[in-house]
C-alpha positions as a printed NumPy array, in Angstrom:
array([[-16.449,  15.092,  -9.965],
       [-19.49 ,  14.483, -11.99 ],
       [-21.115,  12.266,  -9.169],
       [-21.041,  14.79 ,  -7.07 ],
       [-22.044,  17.769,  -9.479],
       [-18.421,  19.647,  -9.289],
       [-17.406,  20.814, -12.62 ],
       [-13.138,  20.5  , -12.586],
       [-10.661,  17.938, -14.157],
       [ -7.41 ,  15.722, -12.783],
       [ -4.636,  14.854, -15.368],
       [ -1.718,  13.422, -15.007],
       [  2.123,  15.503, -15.898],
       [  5.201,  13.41 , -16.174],
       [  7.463,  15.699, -13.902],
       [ 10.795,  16.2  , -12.738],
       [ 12.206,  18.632,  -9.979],
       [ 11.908,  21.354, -12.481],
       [  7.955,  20.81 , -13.27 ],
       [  7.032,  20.094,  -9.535],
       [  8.857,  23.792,  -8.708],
       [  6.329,  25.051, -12.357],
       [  3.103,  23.393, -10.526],
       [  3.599,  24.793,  -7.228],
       [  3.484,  28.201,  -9.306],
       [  0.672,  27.183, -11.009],
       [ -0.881,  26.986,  -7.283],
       [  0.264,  30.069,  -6.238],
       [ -1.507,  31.906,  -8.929],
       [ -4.961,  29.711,  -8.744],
       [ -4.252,  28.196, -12.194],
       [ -4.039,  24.793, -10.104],
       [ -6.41 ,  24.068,  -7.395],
       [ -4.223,  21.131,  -5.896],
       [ -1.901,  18.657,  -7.047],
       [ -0.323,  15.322,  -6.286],
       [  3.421,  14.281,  -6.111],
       [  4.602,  10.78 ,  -6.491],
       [  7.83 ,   9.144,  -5.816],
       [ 10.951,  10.52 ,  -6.258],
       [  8.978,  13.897,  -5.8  ],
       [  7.497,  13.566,  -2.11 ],
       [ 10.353,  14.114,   0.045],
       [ 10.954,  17.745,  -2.667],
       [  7.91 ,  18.765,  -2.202],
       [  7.875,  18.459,   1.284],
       [ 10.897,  20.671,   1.246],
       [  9.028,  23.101,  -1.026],
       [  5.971,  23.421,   1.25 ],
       [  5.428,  26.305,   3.434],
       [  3.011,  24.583,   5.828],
       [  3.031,  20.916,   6.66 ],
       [  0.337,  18.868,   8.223],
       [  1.216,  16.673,  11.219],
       [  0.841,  13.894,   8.599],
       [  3.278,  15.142,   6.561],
       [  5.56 ,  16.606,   9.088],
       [  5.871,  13.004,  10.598],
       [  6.211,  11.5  ,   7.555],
       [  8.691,  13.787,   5.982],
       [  6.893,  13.595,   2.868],
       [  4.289,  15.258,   0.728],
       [  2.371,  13.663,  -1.949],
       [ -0.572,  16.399,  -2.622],
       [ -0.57 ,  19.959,  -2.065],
       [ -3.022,  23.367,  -2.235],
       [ -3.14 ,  27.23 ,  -1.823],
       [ -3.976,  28.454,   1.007],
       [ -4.296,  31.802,   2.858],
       [ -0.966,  32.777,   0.949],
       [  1.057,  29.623,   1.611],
       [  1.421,  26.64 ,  -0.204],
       [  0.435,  23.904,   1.927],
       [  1.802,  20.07 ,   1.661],
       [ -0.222,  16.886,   3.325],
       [  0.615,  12.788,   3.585],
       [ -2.84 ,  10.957,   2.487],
       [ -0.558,   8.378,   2.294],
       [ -0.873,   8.523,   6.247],
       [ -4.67 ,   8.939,   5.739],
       [ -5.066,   5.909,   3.997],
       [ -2.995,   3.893,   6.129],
       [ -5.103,   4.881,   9.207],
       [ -8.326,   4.015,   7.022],
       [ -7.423,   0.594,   6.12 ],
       [ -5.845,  -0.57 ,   9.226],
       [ -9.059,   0.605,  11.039],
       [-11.507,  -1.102,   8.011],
       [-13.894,  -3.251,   9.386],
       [-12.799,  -5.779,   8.048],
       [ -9.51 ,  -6.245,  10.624],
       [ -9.204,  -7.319,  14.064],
       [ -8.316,  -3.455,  15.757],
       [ -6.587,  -5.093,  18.303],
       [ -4.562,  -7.123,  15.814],
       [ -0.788,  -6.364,  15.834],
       [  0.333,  -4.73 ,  12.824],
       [  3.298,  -6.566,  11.143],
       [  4.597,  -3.499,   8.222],
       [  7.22 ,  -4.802,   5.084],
       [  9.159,  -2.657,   3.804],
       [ 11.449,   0.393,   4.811],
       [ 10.745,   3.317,   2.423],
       [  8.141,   6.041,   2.717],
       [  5.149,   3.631,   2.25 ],
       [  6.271,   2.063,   5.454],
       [  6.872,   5.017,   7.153],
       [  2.86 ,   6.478,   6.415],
       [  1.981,   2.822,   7.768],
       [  3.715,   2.957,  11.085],
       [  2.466,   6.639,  11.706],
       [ -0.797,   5.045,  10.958],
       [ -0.995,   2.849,  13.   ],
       [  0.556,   4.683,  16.029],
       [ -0.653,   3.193,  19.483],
       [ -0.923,  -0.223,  18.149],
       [  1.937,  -3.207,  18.364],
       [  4.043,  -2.458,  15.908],
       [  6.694,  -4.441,  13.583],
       [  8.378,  -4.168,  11.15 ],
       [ 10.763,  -6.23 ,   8.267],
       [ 12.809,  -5.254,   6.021],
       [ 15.308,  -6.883,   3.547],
       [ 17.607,  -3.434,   4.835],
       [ 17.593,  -4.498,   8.131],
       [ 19.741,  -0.732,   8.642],
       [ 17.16 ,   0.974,   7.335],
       [ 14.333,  -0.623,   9.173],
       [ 16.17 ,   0.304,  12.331],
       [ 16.277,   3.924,  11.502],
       [ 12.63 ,   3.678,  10.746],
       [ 11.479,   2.137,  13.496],
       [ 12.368,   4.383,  16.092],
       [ 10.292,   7.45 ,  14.564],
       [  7.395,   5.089,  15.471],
       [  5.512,   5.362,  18.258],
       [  5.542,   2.93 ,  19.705],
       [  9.215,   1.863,  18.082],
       [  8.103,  -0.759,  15.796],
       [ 10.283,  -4.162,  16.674],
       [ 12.325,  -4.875,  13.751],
       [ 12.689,  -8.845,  13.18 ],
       [ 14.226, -10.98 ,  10.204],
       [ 12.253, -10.212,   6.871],
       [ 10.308, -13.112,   6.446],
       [  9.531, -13.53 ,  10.057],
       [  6.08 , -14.692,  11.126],
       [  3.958, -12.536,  13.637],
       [  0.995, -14.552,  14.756],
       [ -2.447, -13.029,  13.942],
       [ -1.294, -10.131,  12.37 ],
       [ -2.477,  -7.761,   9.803],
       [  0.259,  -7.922,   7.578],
       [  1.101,  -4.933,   5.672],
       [  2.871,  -4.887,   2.777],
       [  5.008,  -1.939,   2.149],
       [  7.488,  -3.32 ,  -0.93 ],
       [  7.115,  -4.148,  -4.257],
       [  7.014,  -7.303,  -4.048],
       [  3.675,  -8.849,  -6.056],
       [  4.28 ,  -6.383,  -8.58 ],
       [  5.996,  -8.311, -11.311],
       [  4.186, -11.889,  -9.871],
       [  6.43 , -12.114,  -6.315],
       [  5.108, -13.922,  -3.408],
       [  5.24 , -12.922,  -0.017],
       [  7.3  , -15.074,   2.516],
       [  5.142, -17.889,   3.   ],
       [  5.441, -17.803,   7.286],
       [  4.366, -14.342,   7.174],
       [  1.241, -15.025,   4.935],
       [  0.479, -18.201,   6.859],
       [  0.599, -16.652,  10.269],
       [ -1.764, -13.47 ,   9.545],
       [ -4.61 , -12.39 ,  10.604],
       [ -4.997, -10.135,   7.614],
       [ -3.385,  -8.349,   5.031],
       [ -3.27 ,  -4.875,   2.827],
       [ -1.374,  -5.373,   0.263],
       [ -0.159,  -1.749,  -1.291],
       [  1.775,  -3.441,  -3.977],
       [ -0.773,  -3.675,  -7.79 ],
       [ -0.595,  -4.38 , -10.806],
       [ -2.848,  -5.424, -14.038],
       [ -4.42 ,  -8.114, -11.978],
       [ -4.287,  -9.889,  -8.423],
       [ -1.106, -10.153,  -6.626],
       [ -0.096, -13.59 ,  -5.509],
       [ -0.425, -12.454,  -1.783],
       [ -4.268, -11.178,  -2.766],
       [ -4.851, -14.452,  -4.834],
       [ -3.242, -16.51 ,  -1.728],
       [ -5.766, -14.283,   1.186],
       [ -8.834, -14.703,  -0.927],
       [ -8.048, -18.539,  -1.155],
       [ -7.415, -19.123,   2.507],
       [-10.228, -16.609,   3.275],
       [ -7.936, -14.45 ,   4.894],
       [ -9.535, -10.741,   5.171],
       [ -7.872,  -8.193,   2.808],
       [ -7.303,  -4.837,   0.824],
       [ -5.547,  -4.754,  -2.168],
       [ -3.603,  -1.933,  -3.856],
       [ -6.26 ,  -0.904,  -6.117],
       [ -8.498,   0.097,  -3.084],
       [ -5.78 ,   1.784,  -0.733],
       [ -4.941,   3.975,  -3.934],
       [ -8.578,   4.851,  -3.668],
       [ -8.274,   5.487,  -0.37 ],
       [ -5.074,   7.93 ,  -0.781],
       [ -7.291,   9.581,  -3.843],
       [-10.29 ,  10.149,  -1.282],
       [ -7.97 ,  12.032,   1.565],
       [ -6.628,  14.231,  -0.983],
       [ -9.922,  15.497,  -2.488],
       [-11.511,  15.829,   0.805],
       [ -8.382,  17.876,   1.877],
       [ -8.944,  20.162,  -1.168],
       [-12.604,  20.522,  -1.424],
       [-13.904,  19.602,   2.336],
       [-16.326,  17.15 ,   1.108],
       [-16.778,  13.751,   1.923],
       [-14.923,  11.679,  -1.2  ],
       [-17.973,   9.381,  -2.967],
       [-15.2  ,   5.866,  -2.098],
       [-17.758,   3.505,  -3.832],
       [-17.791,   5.811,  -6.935],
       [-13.863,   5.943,  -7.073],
       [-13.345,   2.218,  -6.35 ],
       [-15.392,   1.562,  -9.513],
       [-13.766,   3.663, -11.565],
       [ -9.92 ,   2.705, -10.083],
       [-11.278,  -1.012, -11.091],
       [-12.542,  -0.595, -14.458],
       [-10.151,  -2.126, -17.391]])
């Protein structure tokens, strides 16, 4: 806020179903500006909101919401981010785009990167399939672990979290990687891309990116990403 002159403060509420339904009030009666939901809330508060964006309509999950002309509205930056980073510089944009993971992180991905060749793994290969056709194009679902040649690999899991490796075709087959898993430091996959000099994002920076949608959403300025990638990094 400060590096833009806008007086206002973000903190963060441990919160349960109960709370979530107490901040949306909070909204209602301007005591809130805008808030964000994280997991196991997004999928509530998408049931809560009384306007969805086509992000978050697609997506079937909310994870920040505002006041507006008398309704609460509720929007995916998750989706916003995931369009950002697979269109970064930094990646081939005709690259196919090769998505782990089955849950909602995966699902903001693929409705990302709609138009593109899509596929996805999962170690649920059930629940991939059910994913996969809301894509559009339906992703191709293939064996977790499964290379795709030249791909921007996108990982959707956990995995890297607690010091886990990506399969080692998928890394050694890519074109490039975002890795949404972080931690304290460096993921193995991010340790692995910057070895091989394999272009990549890490968590840290598509966190900033999801921060960025959500204050532009609420304030209609442009989010100061240099700024908030210096602070997300600092120890």
């Amino acid at each position: 806020m400060a590096a833009l002159g806008i007086e206002g403060s973000y903190a963060a509420r441990r919160a349960g179903r109960a709370e979530l339904a107490v901040a949306v009030e909070e909204l209602r009666s301007g005591a809130l500006d805008g808030i964000n939901v994280t997991m196991p809330l997004k999928r509530e508060a998408a049931r809560i909101a009384e306007r969805l964006t086509s992000e978050a309509e697609a997506s079937g999950s909310v994870n920040t919401m505002r006041h507006r002309r008398g309704r609460v509205e509720g929007h995916s930056t998750d989706v916003v981010a995931a369009r950002r980073a697979l269109a970064d510089s930094r990646f081939d944009p005709e690259a196919p785009i090769l998505v782990l993971g089955s849950g909602g992180a995966a699902a903001a991905v693929l409705i990302g990167g709609a138009g593109r060749a899509l596929h996805l793994e999962a170690r649920n290969e059930a629940a991939a399939r059910g994913l996969a056709a809301r894509s559009t194009p339906p992703a191709l679902v293939q064996p977790f672990g499964q290379a795709v040649h030249g791909a921007v690999v996108v990982n959707a899991t956990p995995l890297g979290m607690a010091g886990e490796s990506l399969p080692e075709p998928v890394l050694a087959a890519a074109g490039g990687l975002i890795d949404l898993a972080y931690g304290d430091g460096d993921t193995p996959a991010v340790i692995r891309a910057r070895e091989v000099g394999l272009p990549f994002m890490d968590g840290v920076e598509f966190l900033v990116l999801q921060a960025a949608g959500s204050f532009e959403w609420w304030t209609g300025i442009d989010a100061p990403l240099a700024v908030m990638l210096e602070a997300a990094r600092k120890p």
